[in-house]
Amino acid sequence: MRIKILGSAAGGGFPQWNCNCGNCAGLRNGSIHAHARTQTQIAFTVDSKIWFLIGASPDLRTQILATPELTPNGNSATASPIGGIFLPSADTDSLMGLLHLREFQSFFVFATASLQKIVKKENRIFSVLDRADPPVQWQTLSARGRLGCHLSESPGEAPAFICATFPLGDTYPDYVSAELVRTMAPEEATIGFSFEHAGKSLLVAPSLCGRNSEWTKLAASSDVTLIDGTFWSDDELRRTGRSNKTARDIGHLPLSGTAGLLEQFPRNARGRHILIHINNTNPILDEDSPEHSAVLDAGFEIAYDGMDIEL
Amino acid sequence: MRIKILGSAAGGGFPQWNCNCGNCAGLRNGSIHAHARTQTQIAFTVDSKIWFLIGASPDLRTQILATPELTPNGNSATASPIGGIFLPSADTDSLMGLLHLREFQSFFVFATASLQKIVKKENRIFSVLDRADPPVQWQTLSARGRLGCHLSESPGEAPAFICATFPLGDTYPDYVSAELVRTMAPEEATIGFSFEHAGKSLLVAPSLCGRNSEWTKLAASSDVTLIDGTFWSDDELRRTGRSNKTARDIGHLPLSGTAGLLEQFPRNARGRHILIHINNTNPILDEDSPEHSAVLDAGFEIAYDGMDIEL
């Protein structure tokens, strides 16, 4: 399996368009040692030909153009190597990018039944994906399941990889109507993924709400874990003047503090563990900061745009 | 008035993520003389402090970061110089970018009542803009009107500029429900703008459906006209294998041919006239092509990303 990190920041990216916090201003004026990041977007392939996306970031058009492996090939005018997209949630920063893919291309979208309801019942703009011939194909994921994924239609062939899903968060985005939320299972709000191929596994959990710990067992045994590095501290948005909400209020376990990610992450994890979905306010973005050193010392890597992982 | 072209391509940009047409492949492999373009986005200011956007392109985050004038300033963490957005239509490529602006920022959105219905009744995801405190303020435009725009709240002050609107197209995007379309005036589907300040005027008409000619009178008298350069020929999408629809089918008068834009554009137009919203398939993008020379010879300029216009 080959994994490419096309984007590694949280919603809004780094810098954010309207943000003058220490990190954003410091990156712009060169006073801190940091690197710009687009919004979290992961891609992987198991055959070096067909690529799958995890999430659909608001920066997806730019991210595809920056990735030679995703350049259209062959003679057809619509010959993208992107075969499918796995959607973790209906959050704007993992859903909006579907609209970038509206140009006459058919592909598979894997999502829970609840996410599909949000798109189809309350957000008609996404039906621009039906313009492709054949239209985009939606495939239903359960919040807890194992799906064998095939790259060809040959009968009897073993799946090329397995997509295992598990519940990660129980809260739907605030733009979804209360009536619709009442009809949906909370466990389908945000799901994590474990992709398995040739005896190796990739765990993807970029948002940990802190109210379940199922991810810890998977994190201990995965070969690569891409995990929630959104906030350093619970009150980070308040201290940087961005919002009155805490990290936990908006569905992210902070890295530091009591029962934070650094404390909860399994000591015996055998694979690489890489922080992703890093918010513009997070002090780990400043590569000279003590927080940056602290996560490296704790055995984590920090994802960056263009990061290439062989598994 | 100062005008900046942040993006000059049609929907999907140039190159398009999944397109291998002669232009897109030629740009990628360097075999044609052409420049990449992001999706159409215009910005202007009349006081060099507060900027207004025309349309909200899918590439808006990247476009803002590439434009020093739009960098947040002052001490507040949410201090963008962007004060408002004028929306011409509910087309994905002029609406989607609103979602890039969801980060706790209040601003004004100017749009017809019909466009607001599409957003508020059938696309709840846009309510992420209500997270700002105060929330984003919607202002209603009529399809044919004159609105005085103020930059401060001082009573009795003359408007800083006038926004005059006129109908440009009568077809709503195909993602809007038939039930909703029945309740909306066709003339509110796509509007053009004339912005007037200090005796000068900017005309913005990036989509001409070809079924009205009201724009010709305005184009003759404006100081700067930004006008529909989407397609060279009516059957361009068919010939490049992108779609079976004609340019006119999807609301764009082609540049060439009988009753095309080059033929209809007023001979006596006194101001600069600049083609914008250029589709990836348009041969004028190849700077060595006879079509590129033809539009220059006809007195048009071709918009490019970063183009700066003083008026």
PDB file of C-alpha atoms in Angstrom, chain B residues 49-274:
ATOM      1  CA  LYS B  49      -9.238  49.105   2.556  1.00  0.00           C
ATOM      2  CA  ILE B  50     -12.504  47.175   2.280  1.00  0.00           C
ATOM      3  CA  TRP B  51     -12.674  44.682  -0.572  1.00  0.00           C
ATOM      4  CA  PHE B  52     -15.742  43.145  -2.198  1.00  0.00           C
ATOM      5  CA  LEU B  53     -15.851  39.815  -3.977  1.00  0.00           C
ATOM      6  CA  ILE B  54     -17.934  39.052  -7.062  1.00  0.00           C
ATOM      7  CA  GLY B  55     -18.901  35.391  -6.926  1.00  0.00           C
ATOM      8  CA  ALA B  56     -17.431  32.867  -4.494  1.00  0.00           C
ATOM      9  CA  SER B  57     -15.234  30.496  -6.450  1.00  0.00           C
ATOM     10  CA  PRO B  58     -14.386  26.905  -5.448  1.00  0.00           C
ATOM     11  CA  ASP B  59     -10.729  28.057  -5.373  1.00  0.00           C
ATOM     12  CA  LEU B  60     -11.410  31.012  -3.070  1.00  0.00           C
ATOM     13  CA  ARG B  61      -9.193  29.909  -0.160  1.00  0.00           C
ATOM     14  CA  THR B  62      -6.144  29.586  -2.424  1.00  0.00           C
ATOM     15  CA  GLN B  63      -7.025  32.821  -4.227  1.00  0.00           C
ATOM     16  CA  ILE B  64      -7.241  34.824  -1.000  1.00  0.00           C
ATOM     17  CA  LEU B  65      -3.883  33.435   0.195  1.00  0.00           C
ATOM     18  CA  ALA B  66      -2.327  34.474  -3.140  1.00  0.00           C
ATOM     19  CA  THR B  67      -3.550  38.067  -2.793  1.00  0.00           C
ATOM     20  CA  PRO B  68      -1.617  40.200  -0.264  1.00  0.00           C
ATOM     21  CA  GLU B  69      -4.358  42.870  -0.288  1.00  0.00           C
ATOM     22  CA  LEU B  70      -6.773  40.337   1.259  1.00  0.00           C
ATOM     23  CA  THR B  71      -4.521  39.362   4.173  1.00  0.00           C
ATOM     24  CA  PRO B  72      -6.178  39.911   7.556  1.00  0.00           C
ATOM     25  CA  ASN B  73      -4.938  43.039   9.265  1.00  0.00           C
ATOM     26  CA  GLY B  74      -5.285  44.689  12.660  1.00  0.00           C
ATOM     27  CA  ASN B  75      -5.154  42.991  16.015  1.00  0.00           C
ATOM     28  CA  SER B  76      -8.346  40.970  15.965  1.00  0.00           C
ATOM     29  CA  ALA B  77      -7.960  37.304  15.100  1.00  0.00           C
ATOM     30  CA  THR B  78     -10.804  37.696  12.560  1.00  0.00           C
ATOM     31  CA  ALA B  79      -9.923  40.891  10.734  1.00  0.00           C
ATOM     32  CA  SER B  80     -10.288  40.158   7.045  1.00  0.00           C
ATOM     33  CA  PRO B  81     -10.520  43.181   4.713  1.00  0.00           C
ATOM     34  CA  ILE B  82     -13.305  41.342   2.831  1.00  0.00           C
ATOM     35  CA  GLY B  83     -16.525  43.212   3.585  1.00  0.00           C
ATOM     36  CA  GLY B  84     -19.028  41.627   1.232  1.00  0.00           C
ATOM     37  CA  ILE B  85     -19.757  39.274  -1.641  1.00  0.00           C
ATOM     38  CA  PHE B  86     -22.000  39.817  -4.653  1.00  0.00           C
ATOM     39  CA  LEU B  87     -23.382  36.532  -6.010  1.00  0.00           C
ATOM     40  CA  PRO B  88     -24.382  36.397  -9.692  1.00  0.00           C
ATOM     41  CA  SER B  89     -26.032  32.961  -9.660  1.00  0.00           C
ATOM     42  CA  ALA B  90     -26.389  29.665  -7.811  1.00  0.00           C
ATOM     43  CA  ASP B  91     -24.014  27.875 -10.199  1.00  0.00           C
ATOM     44  CA  THR B  92     -21.610  25.704  -8.224  1.00  0.00           C
ATOM     45  CA  ASP B  93     -18.612  27.628  -9.484  1.00  0.00           C
ATOM     46  CA  SER B  94     -19.874  30.964  -8.209  1.00  0.00           C
ATOM     47  CA  LEU B  95     -21.486  29.694  -4.972  1.00  0.00           C
ATOM     48  CA  MET B  96     -19.390  26.834  -3.554  1.00  0.00           C
ATOM     49  CA  GLY B  97     -16.645  29.171  -2.351  1.00  0.00           C
ATOM     50  CA  LEU B  98     -18.951  30.632   0.323  1.00  0.00           C
ATOM     51  CA  LEU B  99     -18.113  27.469   2.271  1.00  0.00           C
ATOM     52  CA  HIS B 100     -14.457  28.514   2.326  1.00  0.00           C
ATOM     53  CA  LEU B 101     -15.514  31.580   4.339  1.00  0.00           C
ATOM     54  CA  ARG B 102     -16.991  29.661   7.284  1.00  0.00           C
ATOM     55  CA  GLU B 103     -14.325  30.603   9.848  1.00  0.00           C
ATOM     56  CA  PHE B 104     -16.093  32.822  12.395  1.00  0.00           C
ATOM     57  CA  GLN B 105     -16.175  35.874  10.115  1.00  0.00           C
ATOM     58  CA  SER B 106     -19.157  38.150   9.551  1.00  0.00           C
ATOM     59  CA  PHE B 107     -19.651  39.833   6.166  1.00  0.00           C
ATOM     60  CA  PHE B 108     -22.451  40.823   3.784  1.00  0.00           C
ATOM     61  CA  VAL B 109     -23.761  38.539   1.034  1.00  0.00           C
ATOM     62  CA  PHE B 110     -25.704  40.293  -1.741  1.00  0.00           C
ATOM     63  CA  ALA B 111     -27.972  37.975  -3.755  1.00  0.00           C
ATOM     64  CA  THR B 112     -31.425  37.743  -5.302  1.00  0.00           C
ATOM     65  CA  ALA B 113     -34.285  36.395  -3.187  1.00  0.00           C
ATOM     66  CA  SER B 114     -34.348  33.317  -5.434  1.00  0.00           C
ATOM     67  CA  LEU B 115     -30.685  32.523  -4.875  1.00  0.00           C
ATOM     68  CA  GLN B 116     -31.223  32.894  -1.133  1.00  0.00           C
ATOM     69  CA  LYS B 117     -34.128  30.410  -1.299  1.00  0.00           C
ATOM     70  CA  ILE B 118     -31.901  27.864  -3.061  1.00  0.00           C
ATOM     71  CA  VAL B 119     -29.281  28.201  -0.358  1.00  0.00           C
ATOM     72  CA  LYS B 120     -31.595  28.333   2.656  1.00  0.00           C
ATOM     73  CA  LYS B 121     -34.307  25.847   1.632  1.00  0.00           C
ATOM     74  CA  GLU B 122     -32.357  23.157  -0.200  1.00  0.00           C
ATOM     75  CA  ASN B 123     -28.718  23.433   0.864  1.00  0.00           C
ATOM     76  CA  ARG B 124     -28.403  23.533   4.618  1.00  0.00           C
ATOM     77  CA  ILE B 125     -24.613  23.157   4.531  1.00  0.00           C
ATOM     78  CA  PHE B 126     -24.361  26.903   3.854  1.00  0.00           C
ATOM     79  CA  SER B 127     -25.752  27.599   7.328  1.00  0.00           C
ATOM     80  CA  VAL B 128     -22.173  27.070   8.593  1.00  0.00           C
ATOM     81  CA  LEU B 129     -21.930  30.799   7.789  1.00  0.00           C
ATOM     82  CA  ASP B 130     -24.297  31.449  10.702  1.00  0.00           C
ATOM     83  CA  ARG B 131     -21.573  30.349  13.124  1.00  0.00           C
ATOM     84  CA  ALA B 132     -20.012  33.822  12.964  1.00  0.00           C
ATOM     85  CA  ASP B 133     -21.018  36.292  15.658  1.00  0.00           C
ATOM     86  CA  PRO B 134     -22.777  38.298  14.320  1.00  0.00           C
ATOM     87  CA  PRO B 135     -23.741  35.813  11.567  1.00  0.00           C
ATOM     88  CA  VAL B 136     -23.266  36.560   7.896  1.00  0.00           C
ATOM     89  CA  GLN B 137     -25.811  39.180   6.734  1.00  0.00           C
ATOM     90  CA  TRP B 138     -27.819  38.423   3.587  1.00  0.00           C
ATOM     91  CA  GLN B 139     -28.920  41.452   1.532  1.00  0.00           C
ATOM     92  CA  THR B 140     -31.513  41.114  -1.200  1.00  0.00           C
ATOM     93  CA  LEU B 141     -30.802  42.243  -4.754  1.00  0.00           C
ATOM     94  CA  SER B 142     -33.496  42.595  -7.387  1.00  0.00           C
ATOM     95  CA  ALA B 143     -32.746  41.341 -10.896  1.00  0.00           C
ATOM     96  CA  ARG B 144     -33.035  44.899 -12.162  1.00  0.00           C
ATOM     97  CA  GLY B 145     -32.175  47.605  -9.702  1.00  0.00           C
ATOM     98  CA  ARG B 146     -29.748  50.108  -8.263  1.00  0.00           C
ATOM     99  CA  LEU B 147     -28.383  49.731  -4.747  1.00  0.00           C
ATOM    100  CA  GLY B 148     -26.280  52.355  -2.984  1.00  0.00           C
ATOM    101  CA  CYS B 149     -23.526  50.679  -0.949  1.00  0.00           C
ATOM    102  CA  HIS B 150     -22.081  52.334   2.148  1.00  0.00           C
ATOM    103  CA  LEU B 151     -18.742  51.525   3.760  1.00  0.00           C
ATOM    104  CA  SER B 152     -19.593  53.065   7.105  1.00  0.00           C
ATOM    105  CA  GLU B 153     -22.696  53.483   9.193  1.00  0.00           C
ATOM    106  CA  SER B 154     -22.486  57.293   9.397  1.00  0.00           C
ATOM    107  CA  PRO B 155     -26.002  58.651   8.777  1.00  0.00           C
ATOM    108  CA  GLY B 156     -26.532  60.869   5.766  1.00  0.00           C
ATOM    109  CA  GLU B 157     -23.329  59.901   3.998  1.00  0.00           C
ATOM    110  CA  ALA B 158     -23.476  59.339   0.222  1.00  0.00           C
ATOM    111  CA  PRO B 159     -23.026  55.737  -0.898  1.00  0.00           C
ATOM    112  CA  ALA B 160     -19.413  54.748  -1.636  1.00  0.00           C
ATOM    113  CA  PHE B 161     -20.496  52.991  -4.824  1.00  0.00           C
ATOM    114  CA  ILE B 162     -23.608  51.919  -6.724  1.00  0.00           C
ATOM    115  CA  CYS B 163     -24.358  48.322  -7.610  1.00  0.00           C
ATOM    116  CA  ALA B 164     -26.712  48.189 -10.603  1.00  0.00           C
ATOM    117  CA  THR B 165     -28.097  44.768 -11.540  1.00  0.00           C
ATOM    118  CA  PHE B 166     -29.674  43.415 -14.708  1.00  0.00           C
ATOM    119  CA  PRO B 167     -30.902  39.934 -15.791  1.00  0.00           C
ATOM    120  CA  LEU B 168     -28.367  37.850 -17.707  1.00  0.00           C
ATOM    121  CA  GLY B 169     -29.850  34.358 -17.807  1.00  0.00           C
ATOM    122  CA  ASP B 170     -33.151  32.651 -17.042  1.00  0.00           C
ATOM    123  CA  THR B 171     -32.176  29.077 -16.164  1.00  0.00           C
ATOM    124  CA  TYR B 172     -31.556  27.745 -12.668  1.00  0.00           C
ATOM    125  CA  PRO B 173     -28.869  25.086 -12.077  1.00  0.00           C
ATOM    126  CA  ASP B 174     -30.052  21.499 -12.583  1.00  0.00           C
ATOM    127  CA  TYR B 175     -29.501  20.663  -8.899  1.00  0.00           C
ATOM    128  CA  VAL B 176     -32.399  22.927  -7.831  1.00  0.00           C
ATOM    129  CA  SER B 177     -35.721  21.063  -7.370  1.00  0.00           C
ATOM    130  CA  ALA B 178     -38.463  21.588  -9.956  1.00  0.00           C
ATOM    131  CA  GLU B 179     -40.843  22.568  -7.124  1.00  0.00           C
ATOM    132  CA  LEU B 180     -38.579  25.376  -6.013  1.00  0.00           C
ATOM    133  CA  VAL B 181     -37.882  26.572  -9.556  1.00  0.00           C
ATOM    134  CA  ARG B 182     -41.644  26.993 -10.050  1.00  0.00           C
ATOM    135  CA  THR B 183     -41.727  29.545  -7.235  1.00  0.00           C
ATOM    136  CA  MET B 184     -38.892  31.675  -8.591  1.00  0.00           C
ATOM    137  CA  ALA B 185     -38.723  34.420 -11.211  1.00  0.00           C
ATOM    138  CA  PRO B 186     -36.622  33.278 -14.199  1.00  0.00           C
ATOM    139  CA  GLU B 187     -34.948  36.694 -14.380  1.00  0.00           C
ATOM    140  CA  GLU B 188     -33.383  36.131 -10.949  1.00  0.00           C
ATOM    141  CA  ALA B 189     -31.454  33.030 -12.107  1.00  0.00           C
ATOM    142  CA  THR B 190     -28.314  34.859 -13.275  1.00  0.00           C
ATOM    143  CA  ILE B 191     -27.690  38.556 -12.897  1.00  0.00           C
ATOM    144  CA  GLY B 192     -25.024  40.880 -14.220  1.00  0.00           C
ATOM    145  CA  PHE B 193     -23.518  43.772 -12.296  1.00  0.00           C
ATOM    146  CA  SER B 194     -22.490  47.304 -13.071  1.00  0.00           C
ATOM    147  CA  PHE B 195     -20.462  48.880 -10.261  1.00  0.00           C
ATOM    148  CA  GLU B 196     -20.234  52.656 -10.427  1.00  0.00           C
ATOM    149  CA  HIS B 197     -17.822  54.846  -8.477  1.00  0.00           C
ATOM    150  CA  ALA B 198     -16.438  58.344  -9.034  1.00  0.00           C
ATOM    151  CA  GLY B 199     -17.845  58.579 -12.558  1.00  0.00           C
ATOM    152  CA  LYS B 200     -16.383  55.246 -13.697  1.00  0.00           C
ATOM    153  CA  SER B 201     -18.113  51.922 -14.218  1.00  0.00           C
ATOM    154  CA  LEU B 202     -17.207  48.246 -14.166  1.00  0.00           C
ATOM    155  CA  LEU B 203     -19.480  45.804 -16.004  1.00  0.00           C
ATOM    156  CA  VAL B 204     -19.418  42.148 -14.931  1.00  0.00           C
ATOM    157  CA  ALA B 205     -21.137  39.633 -17.214  1.00  0.00           C
ATOM    158  CA  PRO B 206     -19.266  36.316 -17.162  1.00  0.00           C
ATOM    159  CA  SER B 207     -22.193  34.299 -18.493  1.00  0.00           C
ATOM    160  CA  LEU B 208     -24.270  35.448 -21.453  1.00  0.00           C
ATOM    161  CA  CYS B 209     -27.094  33.082 -22.285  1.00  0.00           C
ATOM    162  CA  GLY B 210     -27.614  34.664 -25.700  1.00  0.00           C
ATOM    163  CA  ARG B 211     -31.336  35.185 -25.174  1.00  0.00           C
ATOM    164  CA  ASN B 212     -31.180  38.850 -24.258  1.00  0.00           C
ATOM    165  CA  SER B 213     -29.131  41.787 -25.447  1.00  0.00           C
ATOM    166  CA  GLU B 214     -29.504  44.234 -22.581  1.00  0.00           C
ATOM    167  CA  TRP B 215     -25.780  43.811 -21.871  1.00  0.00           C
ATOM    168  CA  THR B 216     -24.743  45.329 -25.226  1.00  0.00           C
ATOM    169  CA  LYS B 217     -25.796  48.852 -24.272  1.00  0.00           C
ATOM    170  CA  LEU B 218     -23.944  48.626 -20.954  1.00  0.00           C
ATOM    171  CA  ALA B 219     -20.876  47.113 -22.655  1.00  0.00           C
ATOM    172  CA  ALA B 220     -20.755  50.070 -25.036  1.00  0.00           C
ATOM    173  CA  SER B 221     -20.614  52.620 -22.219  1.00  0.00           C
ATOM    174  CA  SER B 222     -18.614  50.906 -19.426  1.00  0.00           C
ATOM    175  CA  ASP B 223     -15.017  51.760 -18.625  1.00  0.00           C
ATOM    176  CA  VAL B 224     -14.139  48.129 -18.005  1.00  0.00           C
ATOM    177  CA  THR B 225     -16.216  45.152 -19.162  1.00  0.00           C
ATOM    178  CA  LEU B 226     -15.459  41.672 -17.830  1.00  0.00           C
ATOM    179  CA  ILE B 227     -17.349  39.423 -20.194  1.00  0.00           C
ATOM    180  CA  ASP B 228     -18.099  35.793 -21.057  1.00  0.00           C
ATOM    181  CA  GLY B 229     -15.086  34.175 -22.736  1.00  0.00           C
ATOM    182  CA  THR B 230     -16.091  30.615 -21.794  1.00  0.00           C
ATOM    183  CA  PHE B 231     -16.163  28.918 -25.199  1.00  0.00           C
ATOM    184  CA  TRP B 232     -14.733  29.627 -28.628  1.00  0.00           C
ATOM    185  CA  SER B 233     -17.274  27.520 -30.514  1.00  0.00           C
ATOM    186  CA  ASP B 234     -20.746  26.196 -29.775  1.00  0.00           C
ATOM    187  CA  ASP B 235     -19.775  22.502 -30.170  1.00  0.00           C
ATOM    188  CA  GLU B 236     -16.505  22.722 -28.245  1.00  0.00           C
ATOM    189  CA  LEU B 237     -17.438  20.339 -25.400  1.00  0.00           C
ATOM    190  CA  ARG B 238     -18.598  17.735 -27.881  1.00  0.00           C
ATOM    191  CA  ARG B 239     -15.452  17.938 -29.996  1.00  0.00           C
ATOM    192  CA  THR B 240     -13.171  17.640 -26.959  1.00  0.00           C
ATOM    193  CA  GLY B 241     -15.141  14.659 -25.614  1.00  0.00           C
ATOM    194  CA  ARG B 242     -16.264  16.409 -22.416  1.00  0.00           C
ATOM    195  CA  SER B 243     -20.051  16.502 -22.908  1.00  0.00           C
ATOM    196  CA  ASN B 244     -22.764  16.265 -25.521  1.00  0.00           C
ATOM    197  CA  LYS B 245     -24.068  19.730 -24.697  1.00  0.00           C
ATOM    198  CA  THR B 246     -23.448  22.880 -26.698  1.00  0.00           C
ATOM    199  CA  ALA B 247     -22.119  26.122 -25.265  1.00  0.00           C
ATOM    200  CA  ARG B 248     -25.576  27.686 -25.635  1.00  0.00           C
ATOM    201  CA  ASP B 249     -27.196  24.643 -23.936  1.00  0.00           C
ATOM    202  CA  ILE B 250     -25.276  25.460 -20.762  1.00  0.00           C
ATOM    203  CA  GLY B 251     -25.824  29.206 -20.852  1.00  0.00           C
ATOM    204  CA  HIS B 252     -22.813  30.584 -22.685  1.00  0.00           C
ATOM    205  CA  LEU B 253     -22.752  32.463 -25.958  1.00  0.00           C
ATOM    206  CA  PRO B 254     -19.656  31.222 -27.830  1.00  0.00           C
ATOM    207  CA  LEU B 255     -17.082  33.770 -28.989  1.00  0.00           C
ATOM    208  CA  SER B 256     -17.089  32.745 -32.660  1.00  0.00           C
ATOM    209  CA  GLY B 257     -19.783  31.970 -35.214  1.00  0.00           C
ATOM    210  CA  THR B 258     -23.048  33.578 -36.241  1.00  0.00           C
ATOM    211  CA  ALA B 259     -24.417  35.816 -33.471  1.00  0.00           C
ATOM    212  CA  GLY B 260     -21.434  34.874 -31.304  1.00  0.00           C
ATOM    213  CA  LEU B 261     -19.947  37.342 -28.840  1.00  0.00           C
ATOM    214  CA  LEU B 262     -17.356  38.751 -31.259  1.00  0.00           C
ATOM    215  CA  GLU B 263     -20.167  39.526 -33.703  1.00  0.00           C
ATOM    216  CA  GLN B 264     -22.576  40.932 -31.101  1.00  0.00           C
ATOM    217  CA  PHE B 265     -20.128  43.018 -29.069  1.00  0.00           C
ATOM    218  CA  PRO B 266     -20.720  46.716 -29.774  1.00  0.00           C
ATOM    219  CA  ARG B 267     -18.189  48.136 -32.272  1.00  0.00           C
ATOM    220  CA  ASN B 268     -18.170  51.514 -30.561  1.00  0.00           C
ATOM    221  CA  ALA B 269     -17.477  50.256 -27.009  1.00  0.00           C
ATOM    222  CA  ARG B 270     -15.363  52.910 -25.355  1.00  0.00           C
ATOM    223  CA  GLY B 271     -13.764  51.002 -22.458  1.00  0.00           C
ATOM    224  CA  ARG B 272     -11.479  48.012 -22.012  1.00  0.00           C
ATOM    225  CA  HIS B 273     -13.200  44.715 -22.722  1.00  0.00           C
ATOM    226  CA  ILE B 274     -11.723  41.670 -21.106  1.00  0.00           C
TER     227      ILE B 274
END
